Every structure is written in structure tokens, then in C-alpha cells.
CSV table of C-alpha atoms in Angstrom, one decimal:
chain,number,residue,atom,x,y,z
K,8,MET,CA,21.6,19.0,-6.0
K,9,ALA,CA,25.1,19.0,-4.2
K,10,GLY,CA,26.5,15.5,-4.8
K,11,PRO,CA,28.7,14.2,-1.9
K,12,SER,CA,32.8,13.9,-1.7
K,13,GLU,CA,34.4,11.7,-4.0
K,14,GLY,CA,34.3,8.2,-2.9
K,15,GLN,CA,31.6,8.6,-0.5
K,16,PRO,CA,28.2,6.6,-0.8
K,17,SER,CA,25.6,9.6,-1.4
K,18,TYR,CA,22.2,7.8,0.1
K,19,LEU,CA,21.3,5.2,2.3
K,20,PHE,CA,18.2,3.1,2.3
K,21,SER,CA,17.1,1.7,6.0
K,22,PRO,CA,16.0,-1.8,6.0
K,23,THR,CA,13.9,-0.9,8.0
K,24,SER,CA,12.2,1.9,6.2
K,25,GLY,CA,10.1,-0.2,3.8
K,26,ARG,CA,6.7,-2.0,5.3
K,27,LYS,CA,3.6,-3.8,4.6
K,28,ALA,CA,0.1,-2.5,5.3
K,29,SER,CA,-0.7,-4.2,8.6
K,30,PRO,CA,-4.2,-5.7,9.4
K,31,ARG,CA,-6.5,-3.5,11.2
K,32,SER,CA,-7.2,-4.1,14.8
K,33,LEU,CA,-10.7,-4.1,15.4
K,34,SER,CA,-13.3,-4.4,18.4
K,35,PRO,CA,-15.0,-7.2,18.7
K,36,CYS,CA,-18.9,-6.1,18.6
K,37,ALA,CA,-19.7,-7.7,22.0
K,38,GLU,CA,-17.1,-5.6,23.6
K,39,ALA,CA,-18.7,-2.8,21.5
K,40,GLY,CA,-21.6,-3.4,22.9
K,41,ALA,CA,-20.6,-3.6,26.2
K,42,SER,CA,-18.8,-0.8,26.5
K,43,ARG,CA,-22.2,1.2,25.6
K,44,MET,CA,-24.3,-0.6,27.9
K,45,GLN,CA,-21.9,0.3,30.5
K,46,SER,CA,-21.9,3.6,29.5
K,47,VAL,CA,-26.1,4.6,29.6
K,48,ARG,CA,-26.3,2.0,32.8
K,49,GLY,CA,-23.8,4.7,34.3
K,50,SER,CA,-25.8,7.5,33.0
K,51,VAL,CA,-29.2,6.8,33.6
K,52,PRO,CA,-29.3,4.6,36.8
K,53,GLY,CA,-31.7,1.0,36.7
K,54,LEU,CA,-31.9,1.5,33.0
K,55,GLY,CA,-31.5,-2.0,31.7
K,56,LEU,CA,-31.9,-1.4,27.5
K,57,SER,CA,-29.8,0.9,25.6
K,58,HIS,CA,-32.3,2.8,23.2
K,59,VAL,CA,-34.2,-0.3,22.5
K,60,PRO,CA,-38.6,-0.3,24.1
K,61,PRO,CA,-39.3,-2.9,26.2
K,62,PRO,CA,-40.6,-6.2,24.9
K,63,PRO,CA,-44.3,-6.8,24.9
K,64,PRO,CA,-45.5,-7.3,28.2
K,65,HIS,CA,-46.5,-11.3,27.5
K,66,TRP,CA,-43.0,-11.8,26.4
K,67,SER,CA,-40.8,-14.0,29.2
K,68,PRO,CA,-37.4,-13.0,30.1
K,69,ALA,CA,-36.5,-16.2,28.5
K,70,LEU,CA,-37.2,-14.8,24.9
K,71,TRP,CA,-35.5,-11.6,25.2
K,72,PRO,CA,-31.8,-12.4,23.5
K,73,LEU,CA,-34.2,-13.0,20.6
K,74,ILE,CA,-35.4,-9.4,20.3
K,75,PRO,CA,-33.5,-7.9,17.2
K,76,THR,CA,-31.1,-5.3,18.9
K,77,CYS,CA,-28.0,-4.9,16.0
K,78,GLY,CA,-25.5,-2.6,17.1
K,79,LEU,CA,-27.3,-2.5,20.6
K,80,VAL,CA,-27.2,-4.1,24.0
K,81,LEU,CA,-30.0,-6.1,26.0
K,82,THR,CA,-29.8,-6.9,29.1
K,83,SER,CA,-31.6,-9.5,31.0
K,84,PRO,CA,-33.5,-8.3,34.6
K,85,SER,CA,-30.2,-10.1,36.6
K,86,GLN,CA,-28.5,-7.8,34.9
K,87,ILE,CA,-30.7,-5.0,35.9
K,88,SER,CA,-30.4,-6.0,39.8
K,89,GLY,CA,-26.4,-5.8,39.4
K,90,ASP,CA,-26.0,-9.2,39.4
K,91,PRO,CA,-22.2,-10.0,39.2
K,92,ARG,CA,-22.6,-12.9,37.1
K,93,ALA,CA,-24.8,-11.2,34.8
K,94,ARG,CA,-23.2,-10.8,30.9
K,95,PRO,CA,-24.6,-8.6,27.9
K,96,VAL,CA,-26.7,-10.4,25.3
K,97,GLY,CA,-28.0,-9.4,21.7
K,98,HIS,CA,-29.1,-10.7,18.8
K,99,PRO,CA,-26.8,-13.6,17.6
K,100,CYS,CA,-27.8,-12.7,14.0
K,101,CYS,CA,-26.4,-9.2,14.3
K,102,THR,CA,-23.0,-7.4,13.4
K,103,CYS,CA,-21.7,-4.5,13.8
K,104,PRO,CA,-20.6,-1.9,11.3
K,105,GLU,CA,-16.8,-2.1,11.5
K,106,PRO,CA,-15.4,1.4,12.2
K,107,ARG,CA,-13.1,2.7,9.2
K,108,ALA,CA,-9.5,2.3,9.5
K,109,ARG,CA,-7.7,6.1,9.5
K,110,LYS,CA,-5.8,6.3,6.2
K,111,TYR,CA,-2.7,8.7,5.6
K,112,LYS,CA,-0.4,10.2,2.6
K,113,CYS,CA,-1.4,7.8,-0.4
K,114,GLY,CA,-3.8,5.4,1.9
K,115,LEU,CA,-1.0,4.0,4.1
K,116,PRO,CA,-2.4,2.3,7.6
K,117,GLN,CA,0.5,4.6,9.5
K,118,PRO,CA,1.9,7.8,9.2
K,119,CYS,CA,5.5,8.0,7.8
K,120,PRO,CA,8.3,9.0,10.5
K,121,GLU,CA,10.2,12.5,9.9
K,122,GLU,CA,12.0,13.2,7.6
K,123,HIS,CA,10.5,10.3,5.4
K,124,LEU,CA,8.2,10.4,2.2
K,125,ALA,CA,4.9,8.2,1.8
K,126,PHE,CA,4.7,6.2,-0.9
K,127,ARG,CA,2.4,3.7,-2.5
K,128,MET,CA,2.7,1.7,-6.1
K,129,VAL,CA,0.8,-0.6,-7.9
K,130,SER,CA,2.2,-2.2,-11.2
K,131,GLY,CA,-0.2,-2.8,-14.3
K,132,ALA,CA,-2.6,-5.3,-14.3
K,133,ALA,CA,-2.4,-7.4,-17.8
K,134,ASN,CA,-2.3,-5.2,-20.1
K,135,VAL,CA,-5.8,-3.5,-19.1
K,136,ILE,CA,-5.3,-1.7,-16.3
K,137,GLY,CA,-2.2,1.0,-15.7
K,138,PRO,CA,0.1,1.4,-13.0
K,139,LYS,CA,-0.2,4.0,-10.4
K,140,ILE,CA,2.4,5.6,-8.3
K,141,CYS,CA,2.0,8.1,-5.4
K,142,LEU,CA,4.0,10.1,-3.4
K,143,GLU,CA,3.3,12.1,-0.6
K,144,ASP,CA,-0.5,12.0,-1.0
K,145,LYS,CA,0.2,13.0,-4.7
K,146,MET,CA,-0.5,10.8,-8.0
K,147,LEU,CA,2.7,11.0,-10.2
K,148,MET,CA,1.7,8.4,-12.7
K,149,SER,CA,-1.7,7.0,-13.3
K,150,SER,CA,-3.9,6.0,-16.1
K,151,VAL,CA,-6.7,9.2,-15.0
K,152,LYS,CA,-3.1,11.5,-15.4
K,153,ASP,CA,-3.2,9.9,-18.9
K,154,ASN,CA,0.5,9.6,-18.3
K,155,VAL,CA,1.4,5.6,-18.1
K,156,GLY,CA,2.1,3.3,-20.7
K,157,ARG,CA,2.8,-0.2,-21.8
K,158,GLY,CA,6.6,-1.0,-20.4
K,159,LEU,CA,8.7,0.8,-17.7
K,160,ASN,CA,6.7,3.8,-16.1
K,161,ILE,CA,9.5,6.0,-14.2
K,162,ALA,CA,8.9,9.0,-12.2
K,163,LEU,CA,12.4,10.8,-11.2
K,164,VAL,CA,12.0,12.7,-7.7
K,165,ASN,CA,14.4,15.0,-6.1
K,166,GLY,CA,15.4,12.9,-2.7
K,167,VAL,CA,16.1,16.1,-0.5
K,168,SER,CA,12.6,17.9,-1.1
K,169,GLY,CA,10.3,15.0,-3.1
K,170,GLU,CA,9.5,17.3,-5.4
K,171,LEU,CA,8.9,15.1,-8.8
K,172,ILE,CA,11.3,16.0,-11.4
K,173,GLU,CA,9.7,14.0,-14.0
K,174,ALA,CA,7.7,11.1,-15.1
K,175,ARG,CA,7.7,9.0,-18.4
K,176,ALA,CA,6.5,5.7,-19.8
K,177,PHE,CA,9.2,3.7,-22.0
K,178,ASP,CA,7.8,1.2,-23.9
K,179,MET,CA,9.8,-2.3,-23.8
K,180,TRP,CA,8.1,-4.4,-26.5
K,181,ALA,CA,8.0,-2.2,-29.9
K,182,GLY,CA,10.2,1.2,-28.6
K,183,ASP,CA,13.8,2.2,-28.5
K,184,VAL,CA,15.7,1.2,-25.0
K,185,ASN,CA,18.2,4.0,-26.3
K,186,ASP,CA,15.4,6.5,-25.1
K,187,LEU,CA,15.6,4.6,-21.8
K,188,LEU,CA,19.3,5.1,-21.5
K,189,LYS,CA,19.0,8.7,-22.5
K,190,PHE,CA,16.5,9.4,-19.4
K,191,ILE,CA,18.6,7.2,-16.8
K,192,ARG,CA,22.1,7.6,-17.5
K,193,PRO,CA,22.5,11.7,-16.4
K,194,LEU,CA,21.0,11.2,-12.8
K,195,HIS,CA,21.6,13.2,-10.4
K,196,GLU,CA,23.2,11.5,-6.6
K,197,GLY,CA,20.3,11.0,-4.4
K,198,THR,CA,17.8,11.1,-6.9
K,199,LEU,CA,14.5,9.0,-6.4
K,200,VAL,CA,13.5,6.3,-9.0
K,201,PHE,CA,9.9,4.8,-8.6
K,202,VAL,CA,9.4,2.1,-11.6
K,203,ALA,CA,6.3,0.4,-12.2
K,204,SER,CA,6.0,-1.9,-15.3
K,205,TYR,CA,2.9,-2.3,-17.2
K,206,ASP,CA,2.1,-5.2,-19.6
K,207,ASP,CA,5.9,-6.0,-20.6
K,208,PRO,CA,8.8,-4.6,-19.1
K,209,ALA,CA,11.6,-6.3,-20.7
K,210,THR,CA,11.6,-7.4,-24.1
K,211,LYS,CA,13.9,-4.7,-25.4
K,212,MET,CA,16.4,-4.4,-22.0
K,213,ASN,CA,19.9,-4.7,-23.0
K,214,GLU,CA,22.9,-5.4,-20.2
K,215,GLU,CA,23.5,-1.6,-19.7
K,216,THR,CA,20.1,-1.0,-18.8
K,217,ARG,CA,20.1,-3.6,-16.4
K,218,LYS,CA,23.3,-2.6,-14.9
K,219,LEU,CA,22.2,0.9,-14.4
K,220,PHE,CA,18.6,-0.2,-12.4
K,221,SER,CA,21.2,-3.0,-10.7
K,222,ASP,CA,23.3,0.4,-9.6
K,223,LEU,CA,20.3,2.0,-8.5
K,224,GLY,CA,19.6,-0.6,-6.2
K,225,SER,CA,17.8,-3.3,-7.6
K,226,LYS,CA,18.2,-7.0,-6.9
K,227,ASN,CA,15.5,-8.5,-9.4
K,228,VAL,CA,16.3,-6.7,-12.7
K,229,LYS,CA,19.0,-9.1,-13.8
K,230,ASP,CA,16.2,-11.6,-13.9
K,231,LEU,CA,13.1,-9.6,-15.3
K,232,ALA,CA,12.0,-10.7,-18.6
K,233,PHE,CA,8.9,-11.1,-21.1
K,234,ARG,CA,5.3,-9.5,-19.6
K,235,ASP,CA,6.8,-10.1,-15.8
K,236,SER,CA,5.1,-7.8,-12.9
K,237,TRP,CA,7.9,-5.1,-11.4
K,238,VAL,CA,7.6,-2.8,-8.8
K,239,PHE,CA,10.7,-1.0,-8.0
K,240,VAL,CA,12.2,2.1,-5.7
K,241,GLY,CA,15.5,3.0,-6.2
K,242,ALA,CA,18.1,6.1,-6.0
K,243,LYS,CA,21.3,7.2,-7.5
K,244,GLY,CA,24.5,6.8,-5.8
K,245,VAL,CA,22.6,3.9,-3.3
K,246,GLN,CA,24.9,2.3,-0.6
K,247,ASN,CA,23.3,-0.8,-0.3
K,248,LYS,CA,20.5,-3.2,-2.7
K,249,SER,CA,17.0,-1.3,-2.0
K,250,PRO,CA,14.5,-3.0,0.1
K,251,PHE,CA,11.5,-2.0,-1.8
K,252,GLU,CA,11.1,-4.0,-4.7
K,253,GLN,CA,8.8,-6.9,-5.8
K,254,HIS,CA,8.6,-8.9,-8.9
K,255,VAL,CA,6.7,-12.0,-10.1
K,256,LYS,CA,7.9,-14.0,-13.0
K,257,ASN,CA,5.3,-14.5,-15.9
K,258,SER,CA,4.3,-18.6,-15.8
K,259,LYS,CA,1.7,-20.7,-17.5
K,260,HIS,CA,1.8,-22.0,-13.9
K,261,THR,CA,0.9,-19.2,-11.8
K,262,ASN,CA,-0.4,-16.6,-13.9
K,263,LYS,CA,-3.1,-14.8,-12.6
K,264,TYR,CA,-4.6,-13.4,-15.5
K,265,GLU,CA,-4.3,-15.3,-19.0
K,266,GLY,CA,-0.8,-14.5,-20.2
K,267,TRP,CA,0.5,-12.2,-17.2
K,268,PRO,CA,1.2,-12.7,-13.5
K,269,GLU,CA,-0.5,-10.9,-10.7
K,270,ALA,CA,-0.4,-7.1,-10.5
K,271,LEU,CA,2.2,-5.9,-7.4
K,272,GLU,CA,1.2,-3.6,-4.5
K,273,MET,CA,3.9,-1.8,-2.4
K,274,GLU,CA,3.9,0.9,0.0
K,275,GLY,CA,6.5,2.3,2.5
K,276,CYS,CA,8.3,5.3,4.0
K,277,ILE,CA,11.4,6.4,2.3
K,278,PRO,CA,14.2,8.3,4.1
K,279,LYS,CA,14.9,11.9,2.5
K,280,ARG,CA,18.3,12.5,1.5
K,281,THR,CA,19.9,15.2,3.7
K,282,MET,CA,22.1,18.0,2.1
K,283,ALA,CA,25.3,16.7,3.9
K,284,SER,CA,25.0,13.3,2.3
């Protein structure tokens, strides 16, 4: 990959390029029912019940709202007559099934802009559930792919094409930190670096390792410690600190699991590096 001209930063993470999933916006059951009622009444004049058989003759109109009509709308005689004060009524214990929220690449709730890469990553949970790294709807690392392990799980990606270059796990408890250094020292300008912790990400870390990750855009690597949870996306030659980073300390007072903090989940859209950068 061609590098930038000398003295010029090669990569820029936009501060607005990462975002958290927004809560789903669903219509209330009553609004959905009212909409169906209007459509039925509009197509069949005088019809007051939407796909519901009429109540028994001995039932008075006062008991109509007690008829179970889950997912349907029941109208009273005053509504059939066109009384403008009429309102739809339904069974008070019913709930309408929620429509499924549409999911985009890697399960994101919204599509990414043009020339951006969609990603979602999850750190390991304690020492039991392995991490996951998804990019553009392709799982780069996971337990199912059998390419994750204790320590730091790192995927290198071409910042222009979005193609996976290499993915490896480095044991930061009993492994050799030099293996990690050999992996991240020779990165080409603009290479994206996805990192997800599993169990212990930091015991074997030295000052050079922390500096290399800091140069890739990390703010939290200097404080990373035994059994912390950490997810991070950086790039070789990044101009500023990356907005794609989360870190939770291992603390017996706040840990979700015995001896480990909660797992971290992060998603967003990463701007592609242009060839001219």
C-alpha cells in the first residue's frame, strides 16, 4: 500500500464516525390497531369489527371491550355510527407483537455511509466466552472460527479495500510479547488494527507495546492492566486518537463476573482510507 508523502499524516478518524446503537422506535399497540381499523372501515363501509366474529346476542355493548381481541381492534356501536368522539377499544391485557428492527451489516441498526466500513466487536467474557470481530458482515475472529485465544485478539485489515490481511491471538499471560511486537511493528500506513481482549490482555505488556498501540490511536492502553476488558480499533499513521475504544478496569468492587469485569461491545462505521491519503 502506498504511503503518504513525508511528514503528512496518513489517516484520519472522523470524531462522528463511531456511534452506539439507538433504541428501536416502535409504534404503540393502540396506534397500530387504530391504523388497521381505519383501513378496514375505509374498505368495508359500516364494518365495525376487524376479523372478529360478533359478540353473543345476550352481551350488552358495555361488555364489548372485554372480548379478547389481541392484535385486533374492536369498535363500539357509536364508532360504527360515525360519532367523532368514538375511540378504538381493545382488550386491556393484550400486547401486539413488536415488529423486528431491520439489521444491517454486522447487525448494526443503521447502514453506514458510503466509503465506510461497518464493524461490530465484542471482547471475551471472563475466561469462558471468546471475543468476536465482525467487519462488513464477515466474521474475522470468533470461537466458531477457532482463531481466538487468551490475551489480545488482533485482526489487521487493509484500510483501502477492507480486506483482512491477517488475524492472530497473542497470549499476554504466558506467551512471549516479542511475538506481538513482531506482528505490529512493520505495519503499512493506513492498516486498520482491530483488538479485542480475552481473559488477560496486559500482564506481558511492556513500554514498547504500549507505545505502539498509543501510536495507533489508543488512549487507554497506558492504563491497561491484568484482566481488564478492552476493545479498540486503530490505524497505522492515524492523525488523532481513535474514537473507537472502550476499556473497563478489573475491580472486585465492580466486576460483573468473579475476577473479571463485564464484556465490552462496540460497533460503528470506519472511514476508508483513500489512495491519495
